[in-house]
Amino acid sequence: MKRISNSFYHRFVLLQIFCIIFLHLPAQDTVLNKYGLWVINSVAVYKKTIAAHPQKTMVALSVEMPEAIVDLKYADTANFMHTKLYPTTTTTYLRLAASDALFAVMAELTTKQLNIKIWDAYRPYSVTERMWKTVKDDRYAADPKFGSGHNRGIAVDLTIIDLKSGQEMNMGTGFDNFSDTAHHGFKNLPPAVLQNRAFLRSIMESHGFKALETEWWHYYLPDTKTYELRDLSFEELYKTL
């Protein structure tokens, strides 16, 4: 008997895993998209997923941390797409694990008379597809072939503000600055800006987040692929709370 090749064996194991997952889901939700990705776009499937894994529940940050400032750039037209991608809303969403980690960040900042301002968190997969058509550069926009931490509800775009003045810390650039200046490795900046970025990175990483090297504002939980991609609207998520 010939020895089975490693590549064949790995494909066989992956096929078994997919079969196990799909057998427990409604038939209409087992279809992979054109990139071969499974994207949850059904509330019924979402509920089934979180019933099996409660830590994957999406929570509203306005409920979990009402003191946080939410300023969703894609719920307005003042963004790089120059169009409204989200409905008008005062909240956004994260997986429970990411929300808990972010709450710990905010609690520590509060002791220093600081707070967080959130520009983006959960992002429906279909919005990522729209963004990629405009910015086909994976340093600044997620390639739909892979999806993003935002689609998985484990990434957040944010900055730090002073509690007394309400002013943002000077980070050298604004949100969605698609240039080298926004990279963590860019050092031709005033010492105060470098210090502010280092402070944000330090506190985020101390609570389990990882930094995206090309965007000083973007942080995400590791083990990204253990969380499913989702294309549920804000309205659909709101109804599951």
Coordinates of C-alpha atoms in Angstrom, one line a residue:
M1 CA 0.0 0.0 0.0
K2 CA 1.4 3.4 -1.0
R3 CA 2.0 6.0 1.7
I4 CA -0.6 8.8 1.6
S5 CA 1.1 12.2 1.0
N6 CA 1.0 14.9 3.6
S7 CA -0.8 17.3 1.3
F8 CA -3.5 14.7 0.5
Y9 CA -3.8 13.9 4.2
H10 CA -4.2 17.6 5.1
R11 CA -6.8 18.1 2.5
F12 CA -8.7 15.1 3.7
V13 CA -8.6 16.3 7.3
L14 CA -9.8 19.8 6.3
L15 CA -12.7 18.3 4.3
Q16 CA -13.7 16.3 7.4
I17 CA -13.7 19.5 9.5
F18 CA -15.8 21.4 7.0
C19 CA -18.3 18.5 6.8
I20 CA -18.7 18.4 10.6
I21 CA -19.4 22.1 10.7
F22 CA -21.8 22.1 7.7
L23 CA -23.8 19.1 8.9
H24 CA -24.8 21.2 11.9
L25 CA -25.9 24.2 9.8
P26 CA -29.0 24.8 7.6
A27 CA -28.2 23.8 4.0
Q28 CA -28.6 27.2 2.5
D29 CA -25.8 28.6 4.7
T30 CA -23.1 26.0 3.8
V31 CA -22.2 27.6 0.5
L32 CA -18.7 29.2 0.3
N33 CA -18.3 32.5 -1.4
K34 CA -16.3 33.1 -4.6
Y35 CA -13.1 33.2 -2.5
G36 CA -13.9 29.9 -0.8
L37 CA -14.7 31.6 2.5
W38 CA -17.6 30.8 4.8
V39 CA -19.2 34.1 5.7
I40 CA -22.1 34.0 8.2
N41 CA -24.9 36.1 6.8
S42 CA -27.8 34.5 8.6
V43 CA -29.1 35.4 12.0
A44 CA -30.2 31.8 12.5
V45 CA -26.7 30.5 11.9
Y46 CA -25.1 33.3 14.0
K47 CA -27.4 32.3 16.9
K48 CA -26.5 28.6 16.5
T49 CA -22.8 29.5 16.5
I50 CA -22.9 31.5 19.7
A51 CA -25.1 28.8 21.4
A52 CA -22.2 26.5 20.9
H53 CA -19.5 29.1 21.7
P54 CA -20.9 31.9 23.9
Q55 CA -17.6 33.8 23.9
K56 CA -18.2 34.5 20.2
T57 CA -21.3 36.6 21.0
M58 CA -21.4 40.1 19.5
V59 CA -22.1 42.7 22.1
A60 CA -23.1 46.4 21.8
L61 CA -20.3 48.6 23.1
S62 CA -22.9 51.3 24.1
V63 CA -24.2 48.7 26.6
E64 CA -20.9 47.2 27.7
M65 CA -19.0 50.4 28.1
P66 CA -21.3 53.4 27.8
E67 CA -18.6 55.9 28.8
A68 CA -16.6 55.2 25.7
I69 CA -16.9 57.8 22.9
V70 CA -18.2 56.2 19.7
D71 CA -17.6 58.3 16.5
L72 CA -18.1 55.9 13.6
K73 CA -16.5 57.4 10.6
Y74 CA -18.3 55.1 8.2
A75 CA -21.7 56.1 9.5
D76 CA -21.1 59.5 7.9
T77 CA -19.6 60.7 4.6
A78 CA -16.4 62.1 6.1
N79 CA -14.3 59.0 5.3
F80 CA -12.0 57.9 2.4
M81 CA -15.0 56.4 0.6
H82 CA -16.8 59.8 0.8
T83 CA -20.1 57.9 1.3
K84 CA -22.1 56.5 4.2
L85 CA -21.4 52.8 4.7
Y86 CA -23.2 52.2 8.0
P87 CA -26.6 53.4 9.2
T88 CA -26.8 56.3 11.6
T89 CA -26.1 54.8 15.0
T90 CA -24.7 55.5 18.4
T91 CA -23.2 52.1 19.0
T92 CA -21.0 49.5 17.4
Y93 CA -20.2 45.9 18.1
L94 CA -17.4 43.5 19.1
R95 CA -17.1 39.9 20.1
L96 CA -17.4 39.3 23.8
A97 CA -13.7 38.5 24.1
A98 CA -12.7 41.7 22.3
S99 CA -15.2 43.8 24.3
D100 CA -13.9 42.4 27.6
A101 CA -10.3 43.2 26.6
L102 CA -11.3 46.7 25.5
F103 CA -13.2 47.3 28.7
A104 CA -10.0 46.5 30.6
V105 CA -8.1 49.0 28.5
M106 CA -10.7 51.7 29.2
A107 CA -10.7 51.0 32.9
E108 CA -6.9 51.5 33.1
L109 CA -7.1 54.7 31.0
T110 CA -9.8 56.1 33.3
T111 CA -7.3 55.9 36.2
K112 CA -5.1 58.3 34.2
Q113 CA -8.0 60.7 33.4
L114 CA -8.2 59.4 29.8
N115 CA -10.8 57.7 27.7
I116 CA -11.1 56.0 24.3
K117 CA -12.7 57.2 21.1
I118 CA -13.8 54.4 18.8
W119 CA -13.9 55.1 15.0
D120 CA -14.7 51.6 13.9
A121 CA -15.2 48.1 15.3
Y122 CA -17.4 45.4 13.7
R123 CA -17.7 45.8 9.9
P124 CA -19.9 43.7 7.7
Y125 CA -18.0 41.7 5.1
S126 CA -19.9 43.3 2.2
V127 CA -18.6 46.7 3.3
T128 CA -15.0 45.3 3.1
E129 CA -15.8 44.2 -0.4
R130 CA -16.9 47.8 -1.3
M131 CA -13.7 49.3 0.3
W132 CA -11.4 46.9 -1.6
K133 CA -12.8 48.2 -4.9
T134 CA -11.6 51.7 -4.0
V135 CA -8.3 50.9 -2.2
K136 CA -6.7 47.7 -3.5
D137 CA -3.8 47.9 -1.1
D138 CA -3.7 45.4 1.7
R139 CA -1.6 47.7 3.9
Y140 CA -4.7 49.9 4.3
A141 CA -7.8 47.8 3.3
A142 CA -8.6 44.2 3.9
D143 CA -8.5 41.9 0.8
P144 CA -11.9 40.1 0.6
K145 CA -10.0 36.9 -0.2
F146 CA -9.1 36.7 3.4
G147 CA -11.5 39.0 5.2
S148 CA -10.6 41.2 8.2
G149 CA -10.6 41.3 11.9
H150 CA -13.3 43.9 11.6
N151 CA -15.5 41.3 9.8
R152 CA -14.8 38.9 12.6
G153 CA -15.7 41.4 15.3
I154 CA -12.3 41.3 17.0
A155 CA -10.7 44.5 15.6
V156 CA -11.1 48.1 16.7
D157 CA -9.9 51.4 15.3
L158 CA -9.5 54.0 18.1
T159 CA -7.6 56.8 19.7
I160 CA -7.2 58.2 23.2
I161 CA -8.8 61.4 24.5
D162 CA -8.3 63.5 27.6
L163 CA -11.3 63.2 29.9
K164 CA -11.2 66.8 31.0
S165 CA -10.7 68.6 27.7
G166 CA -12.3 65.9 25.4
Q167 CA -9.3 66.5 23.1
E168 CA -7.7 63.6 21.2
M169 CA -4.0 62.9 21.9
N170 CA -1.8 64.0 19.0
M171 CA -1.0 60.9 17.1
G172 CA 0.6 62.7 14.1
T173 CA -2.2 61.8 11.6
G174 CA -5.9 61.5 11.5
F175 CA -7.9 58.3 11.0
D176 CA -7.5 56.4 7.7
N177 CA -4.3 58.2 6.7
F178 CA -3.0 55.9 3.9
S179 CA 0.7 57.0 4.1
D180 CA 3.9 55.9 5.7
T181 CA 3.4 58.6 8.3
A182 CA 0.7 56.4 9.9
H183 CA 3.0 53.4 10.3
H184 CA 4.3 52.4 13.7
G185 CA 7.7 52.2 12.2
F186 CA 7.7 55.8 11.0
K187 CA 9.9 57.8 13.3
N188 CA 10.2 61.2 11.6
L189 CA 7.7 62.7 14.0
P190 CA 7.8 64.9 17.1
P191 CA 8.8 63.1 20.3
A192 CA 5.4 63.7 21.9
V193 CA 3.6 62.0 19.0
L194 CA 5.9 59.0 19.1
Q195 CA 5.4 58.8 22.9
N196 CA 1.6 59.0 22.4
R197 CA 1.6 56.2 19.9
A198 CA 3.9 54.1 22.0
F199 CA 1.5 54.6 25.0
L200 CA -1.5 53.5 23.0
R201 CA 0.3 50.5 21.7
S202 CA 1.6 49.5 25.1
I203 CA -1.8 49.6 26.9
M204 CA -3.6 47.8 24.0
E205 CA -1.0 45.1 23.9
S206 CA -0.9 44.7 27.7
H207 CA -4.6 43.7 27.4
G208 CA -4.2 41.1 24.6
F209 CA -4.5 43.2 21.4
K210 CA -2.0 43.2 18.5
A211 CA -1.1 46.2 16.5
L212 CA -1.4 46.6 12.7
E213 CA 2.0 48.0 11.7
T214 CA 0.6 50.2 8.9
E215 CA -2.1 51.9 11.0
W216 CA -1.4 53.3 14.4
W217 CA -5.1 53.2 15.3
H218 CA -5.9 49.6 14.4
Y219 CA -5.7 46.8 17.0
Y220 CA -7.1 43.2 16.9
L221 CA -7.1 40.0 18.9
P222 CA -4.7 37.2 17.8
D223 CA -5.9 33.8 16.5
T224 CA -8.0 35.7 13.9
K225 CA -9.1 32.6 12.0
T226 CA -10.7 31.0 15.0
Y227 CA -13.5 33.6 14.6
E228 CA -15.9 33.3 11.7
L229 CA -16.4 36.1 9.1
R230 CA -19.8 37.8 9.3
D231 CA -21.9 39.8 7.0
L232 CA -24.8 40.7 9.4
S233 CA -26.1 44.3 9.2
F234 CA -26.1 46.5 12.3
E235 CA -29.9 46.3 12.3
E236 CA -29.7 42.5 12.4
L237 CA -27.2 42.5 15.2
Y238 CA -29.2 44.9 17.2
K239 CA -32.2 42.6 17.1
T240 CA -30.2 39.8 18.6
L241 CA -29.3 41.7 21.8

